[in-house]
mmCIF file of N, CA and C in Angstrom:
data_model
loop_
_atom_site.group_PDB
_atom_site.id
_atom_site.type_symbol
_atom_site.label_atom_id
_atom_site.label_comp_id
_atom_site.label_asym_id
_atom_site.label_seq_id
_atom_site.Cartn_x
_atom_site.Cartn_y
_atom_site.Cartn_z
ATOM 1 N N UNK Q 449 8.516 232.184 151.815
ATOM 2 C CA UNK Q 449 7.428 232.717 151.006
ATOM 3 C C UNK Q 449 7.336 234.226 151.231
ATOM 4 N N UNK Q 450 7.361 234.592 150.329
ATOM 5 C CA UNK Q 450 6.941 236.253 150.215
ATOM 6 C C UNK Q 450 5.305 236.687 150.600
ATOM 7 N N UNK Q 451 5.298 237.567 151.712
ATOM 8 C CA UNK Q 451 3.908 238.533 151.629
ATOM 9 C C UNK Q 451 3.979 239.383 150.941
ATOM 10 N N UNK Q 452 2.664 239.019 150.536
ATOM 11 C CA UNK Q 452 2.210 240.415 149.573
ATOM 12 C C UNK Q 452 2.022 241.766 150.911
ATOM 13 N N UNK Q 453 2.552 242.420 150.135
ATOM 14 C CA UNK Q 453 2.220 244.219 150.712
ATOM 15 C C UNK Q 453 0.892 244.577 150.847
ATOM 16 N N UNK Q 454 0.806 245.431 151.648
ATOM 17 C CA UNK Q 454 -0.864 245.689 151.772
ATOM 18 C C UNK Q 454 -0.908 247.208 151.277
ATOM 19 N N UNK Q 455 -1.361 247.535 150.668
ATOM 20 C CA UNK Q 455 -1.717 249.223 150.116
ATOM 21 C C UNK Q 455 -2.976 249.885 150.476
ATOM 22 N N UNK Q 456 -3.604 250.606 150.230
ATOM 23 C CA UNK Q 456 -4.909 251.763 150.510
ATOM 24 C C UNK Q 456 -5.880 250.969 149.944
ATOM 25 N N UNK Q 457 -5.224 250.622 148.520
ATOM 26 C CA UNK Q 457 -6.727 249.604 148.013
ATOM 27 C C UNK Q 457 -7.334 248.028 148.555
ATOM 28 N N UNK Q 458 -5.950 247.688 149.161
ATOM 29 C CA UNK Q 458 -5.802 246.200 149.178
ATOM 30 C C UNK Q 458 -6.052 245.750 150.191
ATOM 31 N N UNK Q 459 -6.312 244.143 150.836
ATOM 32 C CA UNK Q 459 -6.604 244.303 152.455
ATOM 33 C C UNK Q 459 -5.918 242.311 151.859
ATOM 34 N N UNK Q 460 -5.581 241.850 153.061
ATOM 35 C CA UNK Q 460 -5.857 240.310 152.990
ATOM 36 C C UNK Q 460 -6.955 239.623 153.164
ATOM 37 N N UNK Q 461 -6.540 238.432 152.606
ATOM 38 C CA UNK Q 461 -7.574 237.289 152.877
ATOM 39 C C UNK Q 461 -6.793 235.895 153.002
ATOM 40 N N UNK Q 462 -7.471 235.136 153.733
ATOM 41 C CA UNK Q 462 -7.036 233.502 154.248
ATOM 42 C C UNK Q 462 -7.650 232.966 152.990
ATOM 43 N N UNK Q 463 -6.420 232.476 152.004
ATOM 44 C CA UNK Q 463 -7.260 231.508 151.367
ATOM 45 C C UNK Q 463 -7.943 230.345 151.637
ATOM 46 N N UNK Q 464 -7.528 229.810 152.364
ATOM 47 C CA UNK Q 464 -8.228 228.842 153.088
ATOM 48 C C UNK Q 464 -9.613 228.689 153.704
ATOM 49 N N UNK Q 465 -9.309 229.848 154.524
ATOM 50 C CA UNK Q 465 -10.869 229.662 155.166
ATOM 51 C C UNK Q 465 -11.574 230.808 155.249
ATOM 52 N N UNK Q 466 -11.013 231.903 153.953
ATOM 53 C CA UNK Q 466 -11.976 233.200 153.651
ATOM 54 C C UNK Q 466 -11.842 234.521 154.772
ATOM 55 N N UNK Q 467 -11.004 234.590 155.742
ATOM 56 C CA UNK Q 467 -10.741 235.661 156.798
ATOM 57 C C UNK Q 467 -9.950 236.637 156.345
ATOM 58 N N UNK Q 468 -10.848 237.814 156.317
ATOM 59 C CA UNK Q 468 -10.253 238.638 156.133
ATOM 60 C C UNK Q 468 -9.958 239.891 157.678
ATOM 61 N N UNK Q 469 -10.324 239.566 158.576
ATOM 62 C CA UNK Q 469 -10.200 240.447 159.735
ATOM 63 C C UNK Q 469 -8.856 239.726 160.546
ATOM 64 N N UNK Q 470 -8.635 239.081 161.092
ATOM 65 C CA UNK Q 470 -7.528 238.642 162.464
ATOM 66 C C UNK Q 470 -6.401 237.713 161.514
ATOM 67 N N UNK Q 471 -5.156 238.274 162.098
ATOM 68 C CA UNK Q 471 -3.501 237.804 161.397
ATOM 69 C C UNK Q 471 -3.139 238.513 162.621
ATOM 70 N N UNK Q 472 -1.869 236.962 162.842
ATOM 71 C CA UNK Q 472 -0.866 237.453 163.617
ATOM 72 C C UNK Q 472 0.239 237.549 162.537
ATOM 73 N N UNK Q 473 0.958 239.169 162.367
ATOM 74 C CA UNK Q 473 1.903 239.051 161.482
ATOM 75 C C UNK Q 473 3.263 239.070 162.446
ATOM 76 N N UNK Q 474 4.010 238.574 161.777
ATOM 77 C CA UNK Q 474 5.619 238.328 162.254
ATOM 78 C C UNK Q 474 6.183 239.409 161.152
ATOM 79 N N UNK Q 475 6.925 240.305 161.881
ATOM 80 C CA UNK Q 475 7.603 241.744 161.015
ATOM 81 C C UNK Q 475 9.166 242.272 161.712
ATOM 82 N N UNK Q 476 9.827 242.507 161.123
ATOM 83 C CA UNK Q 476 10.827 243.209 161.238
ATOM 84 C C UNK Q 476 11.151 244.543 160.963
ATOM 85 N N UNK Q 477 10.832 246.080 161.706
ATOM 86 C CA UNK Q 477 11.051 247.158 161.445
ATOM 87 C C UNK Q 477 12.161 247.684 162.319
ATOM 88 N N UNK Q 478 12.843 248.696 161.030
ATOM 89 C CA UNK Q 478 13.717 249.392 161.957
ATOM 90 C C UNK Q 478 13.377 251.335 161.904
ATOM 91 N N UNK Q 479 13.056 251.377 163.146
ATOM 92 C CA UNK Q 479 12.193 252.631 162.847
ATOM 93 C C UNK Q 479 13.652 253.520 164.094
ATOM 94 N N UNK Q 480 12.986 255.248 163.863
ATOM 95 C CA UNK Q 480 13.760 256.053 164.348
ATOM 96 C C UNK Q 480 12.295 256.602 165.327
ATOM 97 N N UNK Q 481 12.304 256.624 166.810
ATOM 98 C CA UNK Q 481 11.764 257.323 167.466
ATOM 99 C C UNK Q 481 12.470 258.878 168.397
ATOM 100 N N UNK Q 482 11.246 259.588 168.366
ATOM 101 C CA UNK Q 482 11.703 260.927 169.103
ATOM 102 C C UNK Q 482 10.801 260.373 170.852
ATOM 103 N N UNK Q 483 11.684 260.081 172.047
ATOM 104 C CA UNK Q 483 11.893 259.875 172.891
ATOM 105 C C UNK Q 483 11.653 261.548 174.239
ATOM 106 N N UNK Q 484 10.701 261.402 174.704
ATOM 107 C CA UNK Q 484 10.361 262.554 175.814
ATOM 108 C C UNK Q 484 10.145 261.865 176.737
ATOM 109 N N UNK Q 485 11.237 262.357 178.014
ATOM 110 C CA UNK Q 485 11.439 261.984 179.135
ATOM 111 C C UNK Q 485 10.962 263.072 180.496
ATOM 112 N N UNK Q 486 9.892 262.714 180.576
ATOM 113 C CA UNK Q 486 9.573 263.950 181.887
ATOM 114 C C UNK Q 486 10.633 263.851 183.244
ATOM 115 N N UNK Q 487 10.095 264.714 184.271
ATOM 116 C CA UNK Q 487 11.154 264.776 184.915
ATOM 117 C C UNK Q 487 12.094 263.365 186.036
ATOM 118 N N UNK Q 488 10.648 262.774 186.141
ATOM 119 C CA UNK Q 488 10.673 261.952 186.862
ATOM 120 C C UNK Q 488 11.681 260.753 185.945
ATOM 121 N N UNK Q 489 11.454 260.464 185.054
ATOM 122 C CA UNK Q 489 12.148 259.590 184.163
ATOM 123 C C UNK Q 489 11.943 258.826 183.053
ATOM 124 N N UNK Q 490 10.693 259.150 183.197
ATOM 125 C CA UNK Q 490 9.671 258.146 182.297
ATOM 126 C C UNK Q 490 9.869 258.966 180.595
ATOM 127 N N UNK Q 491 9.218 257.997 180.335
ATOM 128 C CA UNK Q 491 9.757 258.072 178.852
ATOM 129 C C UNK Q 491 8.108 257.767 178.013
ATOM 130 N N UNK Q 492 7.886 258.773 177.118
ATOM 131 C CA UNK Q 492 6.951 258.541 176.126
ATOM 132 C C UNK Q 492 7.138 258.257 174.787
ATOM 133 N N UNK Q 493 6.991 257.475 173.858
ATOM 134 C CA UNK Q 493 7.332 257.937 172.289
ATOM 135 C C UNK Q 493 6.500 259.167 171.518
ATOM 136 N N UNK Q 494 7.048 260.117 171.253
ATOM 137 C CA UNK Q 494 6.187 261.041 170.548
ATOM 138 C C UNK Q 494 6.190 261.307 169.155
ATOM 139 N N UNK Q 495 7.326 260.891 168.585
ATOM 140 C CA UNK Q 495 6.991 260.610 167.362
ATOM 141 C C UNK Q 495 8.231 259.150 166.690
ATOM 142 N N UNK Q 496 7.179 258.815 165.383
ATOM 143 C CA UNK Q 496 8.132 257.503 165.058
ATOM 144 C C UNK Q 496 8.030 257.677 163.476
ATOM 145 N N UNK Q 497 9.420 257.254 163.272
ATOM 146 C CA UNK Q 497 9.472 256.993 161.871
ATOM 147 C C UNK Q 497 10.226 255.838 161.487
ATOM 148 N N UNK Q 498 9.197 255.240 160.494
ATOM 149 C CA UNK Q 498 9.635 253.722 159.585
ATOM 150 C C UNK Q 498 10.676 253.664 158.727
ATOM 151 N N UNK Q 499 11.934 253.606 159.037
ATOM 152 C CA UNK Q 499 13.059 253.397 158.091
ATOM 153 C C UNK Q 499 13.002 252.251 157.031
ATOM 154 N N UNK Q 500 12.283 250.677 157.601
ATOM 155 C CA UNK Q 500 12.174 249.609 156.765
ATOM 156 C C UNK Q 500 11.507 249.039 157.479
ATOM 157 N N UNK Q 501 10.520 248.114 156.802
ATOM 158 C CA UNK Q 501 9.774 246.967 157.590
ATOM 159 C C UNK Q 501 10.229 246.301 156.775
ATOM 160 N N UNK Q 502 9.707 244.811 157.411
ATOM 161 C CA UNK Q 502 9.647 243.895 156.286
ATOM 162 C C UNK Q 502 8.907 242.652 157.018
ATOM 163 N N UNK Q 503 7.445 242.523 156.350
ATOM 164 C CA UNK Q 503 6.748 241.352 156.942
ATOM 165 C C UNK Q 503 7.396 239.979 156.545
ATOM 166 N N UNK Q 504 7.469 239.228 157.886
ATOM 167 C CA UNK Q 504 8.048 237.488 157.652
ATOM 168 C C UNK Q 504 6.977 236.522 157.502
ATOM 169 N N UNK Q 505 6.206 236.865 158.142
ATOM 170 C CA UNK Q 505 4.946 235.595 157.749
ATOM 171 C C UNK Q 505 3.808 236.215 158.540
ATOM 172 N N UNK Q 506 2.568 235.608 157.636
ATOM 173 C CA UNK Q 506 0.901 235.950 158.259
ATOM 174 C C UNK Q 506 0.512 234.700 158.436
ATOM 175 N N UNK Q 507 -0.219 234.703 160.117
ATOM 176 C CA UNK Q 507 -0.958 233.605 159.900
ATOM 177 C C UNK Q 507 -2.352 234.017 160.466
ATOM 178 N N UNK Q 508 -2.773 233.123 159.765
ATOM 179 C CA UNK Q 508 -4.634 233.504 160.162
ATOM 180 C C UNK Q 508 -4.716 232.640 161.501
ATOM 181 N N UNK Q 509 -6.025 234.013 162.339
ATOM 182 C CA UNK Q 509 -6.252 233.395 163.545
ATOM 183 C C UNK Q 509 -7.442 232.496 163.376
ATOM 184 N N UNK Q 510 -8.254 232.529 162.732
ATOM 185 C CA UNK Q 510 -9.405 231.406 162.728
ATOM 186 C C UNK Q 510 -8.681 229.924 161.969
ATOM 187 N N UNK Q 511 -8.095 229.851 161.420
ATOM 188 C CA UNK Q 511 -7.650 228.508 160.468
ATOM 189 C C UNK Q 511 -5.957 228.005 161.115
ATOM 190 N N UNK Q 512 -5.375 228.835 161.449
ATOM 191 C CA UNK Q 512 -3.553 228.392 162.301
ATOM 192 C C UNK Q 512 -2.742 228.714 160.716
ATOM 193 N N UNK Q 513 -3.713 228.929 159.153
ATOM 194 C CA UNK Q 513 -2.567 228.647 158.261
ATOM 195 C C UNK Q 513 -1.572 229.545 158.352
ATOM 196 N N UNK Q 514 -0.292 229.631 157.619
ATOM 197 C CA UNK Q 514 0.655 230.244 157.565
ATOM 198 C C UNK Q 514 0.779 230.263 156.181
ATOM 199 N N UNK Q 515 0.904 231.765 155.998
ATOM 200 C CA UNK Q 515 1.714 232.497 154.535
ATOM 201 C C UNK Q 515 0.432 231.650 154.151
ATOM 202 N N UNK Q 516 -0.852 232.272 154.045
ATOM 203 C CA UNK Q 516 -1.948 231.331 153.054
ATOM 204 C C UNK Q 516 -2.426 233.004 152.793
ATOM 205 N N UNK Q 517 -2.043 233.775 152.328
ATOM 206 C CA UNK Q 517 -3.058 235.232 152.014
ATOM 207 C C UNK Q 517 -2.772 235.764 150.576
ATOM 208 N N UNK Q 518 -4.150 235.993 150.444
ATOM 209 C CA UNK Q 518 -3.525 237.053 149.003
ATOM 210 C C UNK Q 518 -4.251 238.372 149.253
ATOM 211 N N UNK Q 519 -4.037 239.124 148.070
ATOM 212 C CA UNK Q 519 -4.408 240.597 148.427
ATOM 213 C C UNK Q 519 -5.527 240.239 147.759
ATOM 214 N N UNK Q 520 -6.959 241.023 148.215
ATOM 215 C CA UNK Q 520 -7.745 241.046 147.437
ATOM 216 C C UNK Q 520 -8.296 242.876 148.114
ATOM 217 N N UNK Q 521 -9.295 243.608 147.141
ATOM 218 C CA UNK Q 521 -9.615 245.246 146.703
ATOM 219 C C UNK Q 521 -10.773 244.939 148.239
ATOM 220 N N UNK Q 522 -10.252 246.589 148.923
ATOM 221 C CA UNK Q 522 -10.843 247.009 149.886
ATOM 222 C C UNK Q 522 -12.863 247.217 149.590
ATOM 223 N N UNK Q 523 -12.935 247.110 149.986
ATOM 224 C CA UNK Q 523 -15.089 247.401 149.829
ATOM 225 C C UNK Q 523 -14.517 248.956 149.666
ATOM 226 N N UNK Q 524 -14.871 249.603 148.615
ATOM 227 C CA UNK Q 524 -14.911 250.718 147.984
ATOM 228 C C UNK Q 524 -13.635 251.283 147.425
ATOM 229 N N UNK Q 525 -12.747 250.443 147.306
ATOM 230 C CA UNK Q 525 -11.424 250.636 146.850
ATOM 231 C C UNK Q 525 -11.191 251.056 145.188
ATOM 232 N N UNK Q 526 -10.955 252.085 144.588
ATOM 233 C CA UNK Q 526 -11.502 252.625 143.442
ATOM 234 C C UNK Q 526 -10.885 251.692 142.070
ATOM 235 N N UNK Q 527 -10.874 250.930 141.275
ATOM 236 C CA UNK Q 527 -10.287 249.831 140.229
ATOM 237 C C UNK Q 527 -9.094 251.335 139.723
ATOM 238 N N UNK Q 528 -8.144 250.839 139.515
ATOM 239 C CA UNK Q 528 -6.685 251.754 138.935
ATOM 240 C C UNK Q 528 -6.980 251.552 137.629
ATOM 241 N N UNK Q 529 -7.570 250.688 136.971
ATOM 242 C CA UNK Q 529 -7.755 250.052 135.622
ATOM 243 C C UNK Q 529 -8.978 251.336 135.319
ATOM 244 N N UNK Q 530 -10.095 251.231 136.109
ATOM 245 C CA UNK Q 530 -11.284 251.984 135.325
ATOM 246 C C UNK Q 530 -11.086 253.661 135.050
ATOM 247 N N UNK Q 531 -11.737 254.272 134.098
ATOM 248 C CA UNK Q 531 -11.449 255.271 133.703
ATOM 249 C C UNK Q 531 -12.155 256.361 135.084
ATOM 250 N N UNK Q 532 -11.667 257.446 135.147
ATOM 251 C CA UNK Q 532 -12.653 257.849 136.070
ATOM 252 C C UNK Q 532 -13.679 258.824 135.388
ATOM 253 N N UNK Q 533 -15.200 259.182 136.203
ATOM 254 C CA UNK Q 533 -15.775 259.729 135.801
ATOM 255 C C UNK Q 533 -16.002 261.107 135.376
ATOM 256 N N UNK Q 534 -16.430 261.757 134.498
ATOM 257 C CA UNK Q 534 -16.548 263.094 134.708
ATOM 258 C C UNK Q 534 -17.542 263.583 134.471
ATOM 259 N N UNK Q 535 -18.049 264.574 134.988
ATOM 260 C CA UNK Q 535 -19.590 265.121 135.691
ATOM 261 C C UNK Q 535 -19.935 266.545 134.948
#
């Protein structure tokens, strides 16, 4: 099953049992990090970049379902459809 993508406007929800806060997602990224090693040896990430993700499955933590989400519009997320205003 395919996840839906999540965007600026969009957030999930459990169809099932209405959760929209807690998912454990299962993902695959292959990212490029910039690596700083102080003297001692240690190692920080200081910067990262996302070459590809790709989510494998969501499951909701209140219900156990799996791949049960759809996208539904953030609380103040602006409609792409409506015209915008002018003042």
């Amino acid at each position: 099953m395919t996840v839906p993508a999540l965007t600026a406007e969009t957030r999930w929800r459990c169809t099932l049992c209405g959760n929209l806060t807690r998912f454990d997602v299962t993902r695959t990224a292959r990212v490029t990090e910039f690596l700083h090693f102080d003297l001692a040896g240690d190692s920080k990430v200081e910067e990262t970049e996302v070459l590809s993700e790709t989510v494998e499955s969501v499951r909701c933590r209140w219900c156990n379902a799996v791949d049960q989400v759809e996208l539904v519009a953030r609380p103040g997320a602006e409609d792409p459809e409506a015209p915008a205003e002018q003042g």
